XYZ file of C-alpha atoms in Angstrom:
576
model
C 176.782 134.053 58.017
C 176.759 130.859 59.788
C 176.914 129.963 63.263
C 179.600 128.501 64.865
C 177.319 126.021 66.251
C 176.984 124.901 62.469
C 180.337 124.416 61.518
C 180.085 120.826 61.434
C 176.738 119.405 58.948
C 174.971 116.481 61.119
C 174.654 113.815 58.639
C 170.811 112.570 60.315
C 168.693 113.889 62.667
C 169.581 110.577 64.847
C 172.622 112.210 65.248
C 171.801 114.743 68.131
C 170.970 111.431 70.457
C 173.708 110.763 72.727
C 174.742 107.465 73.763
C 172.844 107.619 77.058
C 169.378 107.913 75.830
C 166.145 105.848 75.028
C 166.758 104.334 71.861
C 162.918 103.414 70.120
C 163.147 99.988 71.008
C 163.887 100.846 74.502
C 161.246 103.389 74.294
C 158.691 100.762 73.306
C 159.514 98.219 75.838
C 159.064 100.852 78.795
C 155.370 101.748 76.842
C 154.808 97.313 78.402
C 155.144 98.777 81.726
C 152.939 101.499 81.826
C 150.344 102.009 84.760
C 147.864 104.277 84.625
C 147.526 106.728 87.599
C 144.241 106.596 89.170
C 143.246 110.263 90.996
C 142.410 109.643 94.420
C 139.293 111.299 95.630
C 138.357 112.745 98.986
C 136.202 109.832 100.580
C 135.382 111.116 104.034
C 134.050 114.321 101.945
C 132.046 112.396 99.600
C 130.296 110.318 102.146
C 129.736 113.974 104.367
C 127.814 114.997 101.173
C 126.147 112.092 100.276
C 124.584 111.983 103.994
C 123.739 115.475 104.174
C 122.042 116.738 101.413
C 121.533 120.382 101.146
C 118.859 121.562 102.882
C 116.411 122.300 99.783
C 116.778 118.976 98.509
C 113.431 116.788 97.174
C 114.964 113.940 98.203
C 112.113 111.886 99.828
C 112.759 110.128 102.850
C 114.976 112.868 104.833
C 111.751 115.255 105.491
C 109.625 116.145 109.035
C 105.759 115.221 108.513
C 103.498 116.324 110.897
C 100.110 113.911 111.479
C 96.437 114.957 112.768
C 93.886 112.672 112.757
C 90.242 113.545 114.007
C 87.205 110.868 114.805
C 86.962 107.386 115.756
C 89.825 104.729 117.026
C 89.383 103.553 113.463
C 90.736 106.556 112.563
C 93.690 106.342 115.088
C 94.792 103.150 113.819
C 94.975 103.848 110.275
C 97.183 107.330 111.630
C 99.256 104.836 113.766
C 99.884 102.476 110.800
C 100.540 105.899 108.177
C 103.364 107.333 110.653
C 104.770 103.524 111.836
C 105.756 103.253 107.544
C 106.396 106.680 107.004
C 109.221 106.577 109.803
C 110.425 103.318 109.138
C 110.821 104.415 105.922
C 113.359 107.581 106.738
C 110.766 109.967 107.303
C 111.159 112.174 111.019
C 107.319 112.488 112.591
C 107.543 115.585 114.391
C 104.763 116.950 116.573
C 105.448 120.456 116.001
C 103.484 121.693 112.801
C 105.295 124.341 112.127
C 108.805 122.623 111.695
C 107.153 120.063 109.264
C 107.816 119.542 105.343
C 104.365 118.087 105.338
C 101.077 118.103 106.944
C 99.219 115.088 106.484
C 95.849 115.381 107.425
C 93.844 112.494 108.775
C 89.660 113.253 108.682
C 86.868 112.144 110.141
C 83.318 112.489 108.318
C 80.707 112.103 111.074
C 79.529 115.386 111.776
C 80.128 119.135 110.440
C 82.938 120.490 112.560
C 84.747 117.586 112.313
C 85.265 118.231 108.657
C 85.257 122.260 109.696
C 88.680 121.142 111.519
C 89.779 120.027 108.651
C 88.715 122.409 105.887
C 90.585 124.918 108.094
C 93.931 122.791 108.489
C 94.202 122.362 104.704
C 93.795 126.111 104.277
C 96.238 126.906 107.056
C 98.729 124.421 105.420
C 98.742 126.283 102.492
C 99.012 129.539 103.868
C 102.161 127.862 105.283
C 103.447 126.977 101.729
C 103.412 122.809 103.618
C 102.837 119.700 101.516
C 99.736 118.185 101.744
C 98.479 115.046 101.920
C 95.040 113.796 103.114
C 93.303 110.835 104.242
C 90.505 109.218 106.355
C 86.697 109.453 105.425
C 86.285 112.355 104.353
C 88.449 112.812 100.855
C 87.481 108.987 100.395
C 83.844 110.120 100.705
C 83.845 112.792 98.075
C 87.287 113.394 96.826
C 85.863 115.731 93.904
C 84.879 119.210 96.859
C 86.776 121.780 95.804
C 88.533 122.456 98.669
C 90.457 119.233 97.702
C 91.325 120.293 94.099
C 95.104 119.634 93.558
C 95.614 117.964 96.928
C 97.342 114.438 97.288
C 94.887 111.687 98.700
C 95.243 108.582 100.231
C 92.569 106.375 100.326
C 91.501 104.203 103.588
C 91.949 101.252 102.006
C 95.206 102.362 100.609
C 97.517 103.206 103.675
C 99.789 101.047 103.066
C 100.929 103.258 100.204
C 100.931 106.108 102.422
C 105.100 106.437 101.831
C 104.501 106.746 97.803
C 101.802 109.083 97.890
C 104.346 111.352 100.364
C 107.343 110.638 98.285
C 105.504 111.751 94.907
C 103.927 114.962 97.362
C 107.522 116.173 98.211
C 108.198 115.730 94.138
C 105.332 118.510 93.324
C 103.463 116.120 92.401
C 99.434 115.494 93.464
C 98.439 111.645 93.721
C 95.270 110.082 94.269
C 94.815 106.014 95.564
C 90.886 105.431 96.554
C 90.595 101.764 95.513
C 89.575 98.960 96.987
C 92.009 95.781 98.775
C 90.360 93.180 97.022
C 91.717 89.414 97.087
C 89.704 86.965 93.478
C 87.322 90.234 92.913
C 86.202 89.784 96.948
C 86.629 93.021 99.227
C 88.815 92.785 101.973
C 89.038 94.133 105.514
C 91.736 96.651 104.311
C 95.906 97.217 104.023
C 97.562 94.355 105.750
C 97.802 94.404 109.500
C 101.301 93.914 109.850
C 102.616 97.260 109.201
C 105.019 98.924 111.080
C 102.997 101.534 113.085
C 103.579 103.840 115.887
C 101.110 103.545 118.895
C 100.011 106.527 120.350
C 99.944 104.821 123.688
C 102.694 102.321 123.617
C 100.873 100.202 126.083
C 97.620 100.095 123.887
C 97.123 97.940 120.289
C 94.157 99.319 118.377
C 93.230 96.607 115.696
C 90.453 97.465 113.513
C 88.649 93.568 113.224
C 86.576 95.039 109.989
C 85.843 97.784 107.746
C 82.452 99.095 106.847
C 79.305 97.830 107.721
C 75.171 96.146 106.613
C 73.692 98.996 107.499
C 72.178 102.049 105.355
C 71.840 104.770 108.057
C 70.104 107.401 106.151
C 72.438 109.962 108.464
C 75.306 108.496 107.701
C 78.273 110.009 105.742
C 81.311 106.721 107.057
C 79.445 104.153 104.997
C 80.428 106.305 102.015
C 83.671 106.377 103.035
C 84.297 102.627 104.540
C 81.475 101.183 102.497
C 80.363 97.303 102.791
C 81.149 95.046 105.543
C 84.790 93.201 104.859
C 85.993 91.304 107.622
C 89.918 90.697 108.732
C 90.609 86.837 108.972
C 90.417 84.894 112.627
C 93.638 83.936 112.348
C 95.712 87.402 111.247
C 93.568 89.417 113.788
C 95.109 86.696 116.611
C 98.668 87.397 115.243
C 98.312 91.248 115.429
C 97.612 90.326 119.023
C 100.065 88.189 119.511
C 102.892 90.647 118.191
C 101.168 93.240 120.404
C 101.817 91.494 123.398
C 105.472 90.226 122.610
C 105.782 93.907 122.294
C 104.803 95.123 125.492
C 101.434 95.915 125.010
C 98.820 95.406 128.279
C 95.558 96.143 126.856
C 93.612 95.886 123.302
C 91.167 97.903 121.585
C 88.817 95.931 119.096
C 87.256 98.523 116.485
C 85.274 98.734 113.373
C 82.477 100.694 112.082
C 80.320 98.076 113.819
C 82.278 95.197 115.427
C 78.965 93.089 116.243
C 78.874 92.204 111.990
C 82.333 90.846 111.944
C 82.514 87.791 110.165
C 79.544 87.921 108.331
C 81.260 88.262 105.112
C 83.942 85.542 105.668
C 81.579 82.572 107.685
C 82.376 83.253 111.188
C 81.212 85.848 113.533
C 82.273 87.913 116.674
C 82.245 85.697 119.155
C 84.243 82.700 117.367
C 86.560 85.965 117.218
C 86.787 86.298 121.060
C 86.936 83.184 122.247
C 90.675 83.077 120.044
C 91.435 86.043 121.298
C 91.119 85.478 124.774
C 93.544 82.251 124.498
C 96.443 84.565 123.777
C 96.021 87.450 126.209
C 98.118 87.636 128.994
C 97.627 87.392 132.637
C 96.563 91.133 134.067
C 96.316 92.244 130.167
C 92.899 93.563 129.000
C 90.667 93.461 126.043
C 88.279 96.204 125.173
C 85.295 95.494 122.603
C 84.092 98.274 120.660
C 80.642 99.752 119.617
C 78.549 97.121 117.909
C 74.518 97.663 116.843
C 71.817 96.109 118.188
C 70.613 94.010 115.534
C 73.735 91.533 115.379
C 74.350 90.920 118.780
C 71.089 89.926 119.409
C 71.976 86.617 118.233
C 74.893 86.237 120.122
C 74.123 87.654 123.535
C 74.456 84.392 125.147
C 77.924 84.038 123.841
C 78.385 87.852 124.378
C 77.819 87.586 128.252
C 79.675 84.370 128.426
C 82.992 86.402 127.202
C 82.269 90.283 128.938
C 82.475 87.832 132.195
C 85.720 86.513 131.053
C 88.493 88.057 133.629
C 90.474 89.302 130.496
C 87.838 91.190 128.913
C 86.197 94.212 130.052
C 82.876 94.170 131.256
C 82.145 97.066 129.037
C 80.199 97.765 125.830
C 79.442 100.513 123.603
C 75.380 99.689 122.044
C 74.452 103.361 120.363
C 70.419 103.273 120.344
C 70.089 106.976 118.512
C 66.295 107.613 120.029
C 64.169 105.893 121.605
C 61.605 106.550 119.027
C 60.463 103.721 116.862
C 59.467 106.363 114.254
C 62.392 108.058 113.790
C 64.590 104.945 113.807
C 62.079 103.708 111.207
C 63.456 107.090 109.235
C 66.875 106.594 110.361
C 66.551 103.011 108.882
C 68.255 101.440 112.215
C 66.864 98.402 111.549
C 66.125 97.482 115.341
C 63.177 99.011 117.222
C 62.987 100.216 120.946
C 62.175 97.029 122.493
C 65.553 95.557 120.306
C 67.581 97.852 122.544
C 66.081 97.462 125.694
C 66.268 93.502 125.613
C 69.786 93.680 124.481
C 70.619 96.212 127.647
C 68.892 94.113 130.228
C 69.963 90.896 129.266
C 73.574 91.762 129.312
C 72.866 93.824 132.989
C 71.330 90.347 134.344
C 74.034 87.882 132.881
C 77.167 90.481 133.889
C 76.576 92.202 137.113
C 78.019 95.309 136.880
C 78.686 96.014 133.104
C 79.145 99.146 131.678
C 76.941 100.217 129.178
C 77.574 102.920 126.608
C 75.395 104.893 123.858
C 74.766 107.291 121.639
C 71.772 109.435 121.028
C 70.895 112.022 118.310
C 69.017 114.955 119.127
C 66.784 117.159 116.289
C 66.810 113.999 113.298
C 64.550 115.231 110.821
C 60.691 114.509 111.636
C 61.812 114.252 115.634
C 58.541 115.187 117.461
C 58.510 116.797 121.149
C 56.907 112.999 121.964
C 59.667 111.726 120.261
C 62.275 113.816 121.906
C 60.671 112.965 125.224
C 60.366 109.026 124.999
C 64.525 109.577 124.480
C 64.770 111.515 128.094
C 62.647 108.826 129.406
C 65.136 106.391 128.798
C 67.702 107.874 129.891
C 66.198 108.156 132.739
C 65.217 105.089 133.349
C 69.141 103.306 132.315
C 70.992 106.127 133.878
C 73.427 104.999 131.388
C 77.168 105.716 132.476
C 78.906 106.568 129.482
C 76.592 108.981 126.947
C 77.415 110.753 123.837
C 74.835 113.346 122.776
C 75.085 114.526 119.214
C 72.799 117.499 117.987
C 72.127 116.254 114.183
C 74.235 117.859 111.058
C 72.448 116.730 107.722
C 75.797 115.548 105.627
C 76.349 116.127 102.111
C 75.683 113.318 99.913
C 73.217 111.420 102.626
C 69.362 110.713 102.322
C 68.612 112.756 106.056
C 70.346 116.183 104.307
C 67.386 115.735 101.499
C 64.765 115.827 104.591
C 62.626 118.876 106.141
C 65.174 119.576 108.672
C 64.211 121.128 112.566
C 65.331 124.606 112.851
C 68.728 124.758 115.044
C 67.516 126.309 117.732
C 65.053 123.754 118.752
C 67.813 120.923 117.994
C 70.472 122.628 120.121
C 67.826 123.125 122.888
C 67.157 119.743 122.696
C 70.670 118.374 123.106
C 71.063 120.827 126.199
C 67.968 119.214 127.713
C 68.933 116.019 127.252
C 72.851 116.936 128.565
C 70.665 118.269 131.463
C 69.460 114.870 132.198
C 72.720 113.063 131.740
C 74.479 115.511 134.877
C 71.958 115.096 136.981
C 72.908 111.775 138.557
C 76.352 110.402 139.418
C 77.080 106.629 138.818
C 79.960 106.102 141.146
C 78.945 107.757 144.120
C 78.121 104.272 145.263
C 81.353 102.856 144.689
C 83.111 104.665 147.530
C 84.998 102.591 149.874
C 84.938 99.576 147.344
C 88.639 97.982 147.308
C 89.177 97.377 143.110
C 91.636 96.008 140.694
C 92.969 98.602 138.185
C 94.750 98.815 135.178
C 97.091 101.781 134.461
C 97.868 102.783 130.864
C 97.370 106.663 130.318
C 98.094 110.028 131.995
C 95.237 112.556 132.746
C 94.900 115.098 130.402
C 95.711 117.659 133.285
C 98.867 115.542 133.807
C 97.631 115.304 137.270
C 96.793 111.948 137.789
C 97.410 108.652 136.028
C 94.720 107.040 134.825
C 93.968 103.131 135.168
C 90.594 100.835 134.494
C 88.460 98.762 136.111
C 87.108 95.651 135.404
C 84.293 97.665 134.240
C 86.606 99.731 132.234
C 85.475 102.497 134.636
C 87.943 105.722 134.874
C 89.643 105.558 137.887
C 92.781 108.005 139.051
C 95.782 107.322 140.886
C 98.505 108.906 142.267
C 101.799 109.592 139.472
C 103.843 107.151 140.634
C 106.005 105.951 137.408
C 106.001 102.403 138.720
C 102.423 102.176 138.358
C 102.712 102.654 134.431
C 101.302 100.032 132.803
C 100.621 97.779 136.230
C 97.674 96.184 137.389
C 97.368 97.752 140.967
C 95.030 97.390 143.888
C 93.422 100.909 145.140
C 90.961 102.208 147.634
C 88.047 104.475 145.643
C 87.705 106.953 148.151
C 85.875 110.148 145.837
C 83.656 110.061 142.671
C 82.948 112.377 140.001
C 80.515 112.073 136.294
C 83.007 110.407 134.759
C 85.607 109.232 137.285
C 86.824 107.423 140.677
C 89.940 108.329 142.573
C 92.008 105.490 144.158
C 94.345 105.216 146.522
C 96.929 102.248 145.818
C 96.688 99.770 148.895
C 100.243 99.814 150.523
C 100.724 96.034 151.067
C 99.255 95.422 147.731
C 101.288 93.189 145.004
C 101.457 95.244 141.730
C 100.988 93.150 138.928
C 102.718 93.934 135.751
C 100.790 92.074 132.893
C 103.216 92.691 129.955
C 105.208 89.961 128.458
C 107.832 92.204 127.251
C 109.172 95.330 128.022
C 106.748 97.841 126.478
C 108.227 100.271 123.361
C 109.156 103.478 124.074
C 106.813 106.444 123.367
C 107.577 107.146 119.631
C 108.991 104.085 118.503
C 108.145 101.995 115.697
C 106.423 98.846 115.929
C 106.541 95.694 113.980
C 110.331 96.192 113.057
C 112.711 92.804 113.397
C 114.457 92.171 116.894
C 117.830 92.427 115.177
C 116.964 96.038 113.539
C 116.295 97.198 117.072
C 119.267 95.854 118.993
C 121.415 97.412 115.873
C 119.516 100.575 116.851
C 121.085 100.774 119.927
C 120.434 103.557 122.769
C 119.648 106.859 121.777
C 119.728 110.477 123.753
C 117.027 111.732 125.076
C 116.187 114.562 122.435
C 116.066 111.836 119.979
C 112.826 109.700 119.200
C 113.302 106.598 118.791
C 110.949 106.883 115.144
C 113.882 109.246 114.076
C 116.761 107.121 115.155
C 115.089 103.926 112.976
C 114.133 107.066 109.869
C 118.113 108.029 109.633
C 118.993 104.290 110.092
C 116.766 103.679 107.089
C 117.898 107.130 105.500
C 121.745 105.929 106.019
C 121.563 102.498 104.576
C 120.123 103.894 101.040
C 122.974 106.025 101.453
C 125.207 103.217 101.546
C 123.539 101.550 98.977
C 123.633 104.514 96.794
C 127.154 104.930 97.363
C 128.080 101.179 96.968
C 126.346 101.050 93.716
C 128.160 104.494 92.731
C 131.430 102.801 93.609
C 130.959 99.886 91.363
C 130.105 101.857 88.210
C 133.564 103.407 88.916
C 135.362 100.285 89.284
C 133.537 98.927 86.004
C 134.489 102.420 84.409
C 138.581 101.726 85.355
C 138.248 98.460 84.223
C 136.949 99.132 81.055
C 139.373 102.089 80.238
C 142.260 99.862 81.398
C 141.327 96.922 78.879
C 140.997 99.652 75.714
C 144.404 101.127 77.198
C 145.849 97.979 76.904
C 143.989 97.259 73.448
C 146.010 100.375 72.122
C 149.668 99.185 73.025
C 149.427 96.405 71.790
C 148.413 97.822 67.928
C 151.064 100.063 67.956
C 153.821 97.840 68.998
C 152.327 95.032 66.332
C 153.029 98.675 63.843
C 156.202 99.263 64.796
């Protein structure tokens, strides 16, 4: 029975539309005015995450590295220039190990327990679970030990790659660069010198004038590591100073496997070098040459004693004679004799009163007689040299001396404790008492004492820890002595002289960055290291970039879905 609802038979389903709604027309003219409704996402949550990824990420750039280097200021340089790019790059150099992401391991493959050191870091690393990456001499040298088997290596040549090799590290993945910088097939002096780097001692530049060397010590495990002489142009080694200066800097190290061959390669030599050098340096700033053998500054020592008298340059070099045996030099293949040495040592003592003189001796090379042994005491005894490093012999892997009959160890450490005998038996500065002297101020003992400043003779001398001393040229009183030191008291009516340019950088920060990059820096607490500060800065603006690029795709994704939207009306209301 039907409804009363269906009393009345609707004629069309049109019917049941009253007279107040949409008709179709109306309904496709309203369809013309359609905007799509975009959902609005939670900005100010999306940048918190895209700044703070979680804390497992692989992301590279937002991780703590902890450096070591061992051996030589070489060395230190190329660790200075690794951590300058790694933190400029995002990275946070931390000096506690334990804290870090990474270890990377700088070595140093003169002797036995330097590479000991080492062989145990890389184990305790991975006891730690830590990424590792290594560099310096020794994984250049022979980057095929086992110990090194799966390990990530940077090469010295290569350290201005040092943030790839890290970033592919962090990955899980192991990378090797060990080739040479070479510029039309010719070898050059290494990775460019105008890296960002953080000094260890803001107030000291190390610049490395050359890699390598001419010589073929039979002992010697570097030259298979640094290989061939290649020499650093005139001109880039005087910018490097230049920017050293503008950035506080008081006082320059010059080093190189053997800085009296510089410029051999290239058509110049050392002291075409210094004389450009010296035109830039400051007033009160300093310039320290490094250890150079005695066959290529025998040429030059006319020149040589000319500049070591220069006010600006320290009356101070480092000549390493090994023995004083023309027979085992002969088997060292030193290429000088005896007689080399000494005419090098006492022209340079007649034409600069008062220069230090540095060396190095060997103790227990293979085929070293007692005669031998004792022609070396004699000479130190008869120099008295100042500054002497004594080295009992380690044959090295790989070299011609670890293929000869070697002296057992006992007579070889006996040896070097005779000859350390010698050495402590006279003092070199008791004389100096009373003198009035100029020093330079750039370093705090290790005791943390004392601060410790240079003289003209780059001679040690300590001063009271007064922070305005810091990187002043002062006047003091030398009023004690020690082996290997002076203590001064600053003169009270005495001007201090502060020889930087600019204000040095602070401990930490990164050098070689624009002006305008460190004024947007700005001022940073305390707890915060400046290398951090520029690493987030760094960190944040791929962030930003990231995020900016992300934001375009979306736009470009509306856009897109808008113009098909639009595409689609417009068929169906050609249909209708």
């Amino acid at each position: 029975m039907p409804s009363a609802s269906c009393d009345s038979l609707l004629d069309d389903i049109e019917d049941i539309v009253s007279q107040e709604d949409l008709k179709p027309q109306d309904r496709h003219f309203s369809r013309k005015h359609v905007v799509p409704k975009v959902r609005k996402r939670n900005t100010q949550k999306y940048l918190q995450d895209e700044n703070s990824p979680p804390s497992n990420s692989t992301i590279p750039g937002i991780q703590k590295i902890w450096m070591r280097t061992w051996g030589c200021s070489h060395n230190n340089s190329d660790g200075e220039y690794m951590a300058g790019q790694l933190a400029a790059y995002g990275y946070e150099i931390t000096e506690n190990a334990s804290d870090a992401d990474l270890w990377l391991l700088n070595s140093c493959t003169v002797k036995n327990p330097a590479e000991d050191h080492f062989r145990n870091s890389i184990k305790k690393a991975q006891e730690e679970n830590k990424k590792i990456v290594l560099a310096g001499c020794v994984p250049q040298a022979q980057p095929r030990q086992d110990y090194l088997k799966g390990l990530s290596i940077i090469g010295v040549q290569q350290i201005d790659r040092v943030v790839e090799v890290v970033e592919e590290t962090i990955k899980g993945h192991s990378v090797r660069l060990l080739g040479q910088k070479k510029n039309n097939g010719k070898r050059l002096g290494g990775a460019p010198l105008d890296l960002p780097k953080i000094r260890k001692n803001p107030l000291i530049e190390i610049i490395s004038i050359n890699t390598g060397c001419l010589n073929a010590c039979t002992y010697c495990k570097t030259k298979h590591a640094r290989g061939n002489l290649a020499s650093y142009p005139i001109d880039e080694l005087v910018d490097r100073a230049k920017q050293s200066f503008q950035e506080g800097v008081c006082e320059i190290w010059l080093t190189s496997e053997d800085t009296g061959a510089y410029g051999r390669d290239i058509g110049t030599n050392l002291p075409a070098l210094l004389w450009k050098l010296v035109e830039v340096i400051p007033r009160g700033a300093m310039l320290r040459l490094g250890m150079t053998n005695p066959p290529y500054i025998l040429e030059h020592l006319e020149e040589m004693a000319k500049i070591l008298n220069h006010p600006r340059v320290y009356a101070f070099l480092h000549i390493p004679v090994q023995s004083a045996s023309d027979s085992v030099l002969t088997e060292m293949r030193r290429e000088y004799c005896v007689a080399d040495f000494k005419r090098v040592v006492d022209f340079l003592k007649e034409k600069v009163p008062g220069i230090t003189l540095a060396t190095d001796i060997i103790c227990g090379f293979p085929g070293e007689t007692d005669q031998d042994f004792q022609e070396t005491v004699k000479l130190v005894e008869e120099y008295k040299f100042p500054s002497l490093f004594i080295n009992q012999f380690y044959p090295r892997p790989g070299t011609p001396a670890a293929k000869m009959a070697q002296i057992p160890a006992q007579v070889k450490k006996q040896r070097t404790k005779d000859l350390s005998r010698v050495f402590h038996s006279y003092n070199p500065y008791d004389h100096k008492i009373g003198e009035r002297q100029q020093v330079l101020v750039t370093e705090e003992s290790f005791d943390s004492k004392f601060y410790v400043a240079h003289n003209r003779f780059y001679e040690q001398v300590l001063v009271p820890k007064d922070p305005t001393f810091m990187g002043k040229m002062i006047e003091v009183d030398i009023y004690e002595s020690g082996k290997h030191f002076m203590k001064g008291q600053p003169v009270s009516d005495a001007r201090v002289y502060t020889p930087s340019i600019s204000k040095p950088l602070a401990k930490g920060e990164v050098s070689g960055l624009p002006e305008e990059f460190r004024n947007r820096l700005g001022n940073h607490p305390s707890s915060v290291s400046h290398a951090s500060a520029v690493g987030r800065h760094f960190a944040s603006s791929r962030m930003a970039l990231r995020l900016q690029n992300l934001r375009r795709d979306r736009a470009l994704r509306v856009s897109v879905g808008l113009a098909l939207l639009a595409l689609l009306l417009a068929f169906f209301c050609q249909n209708l």
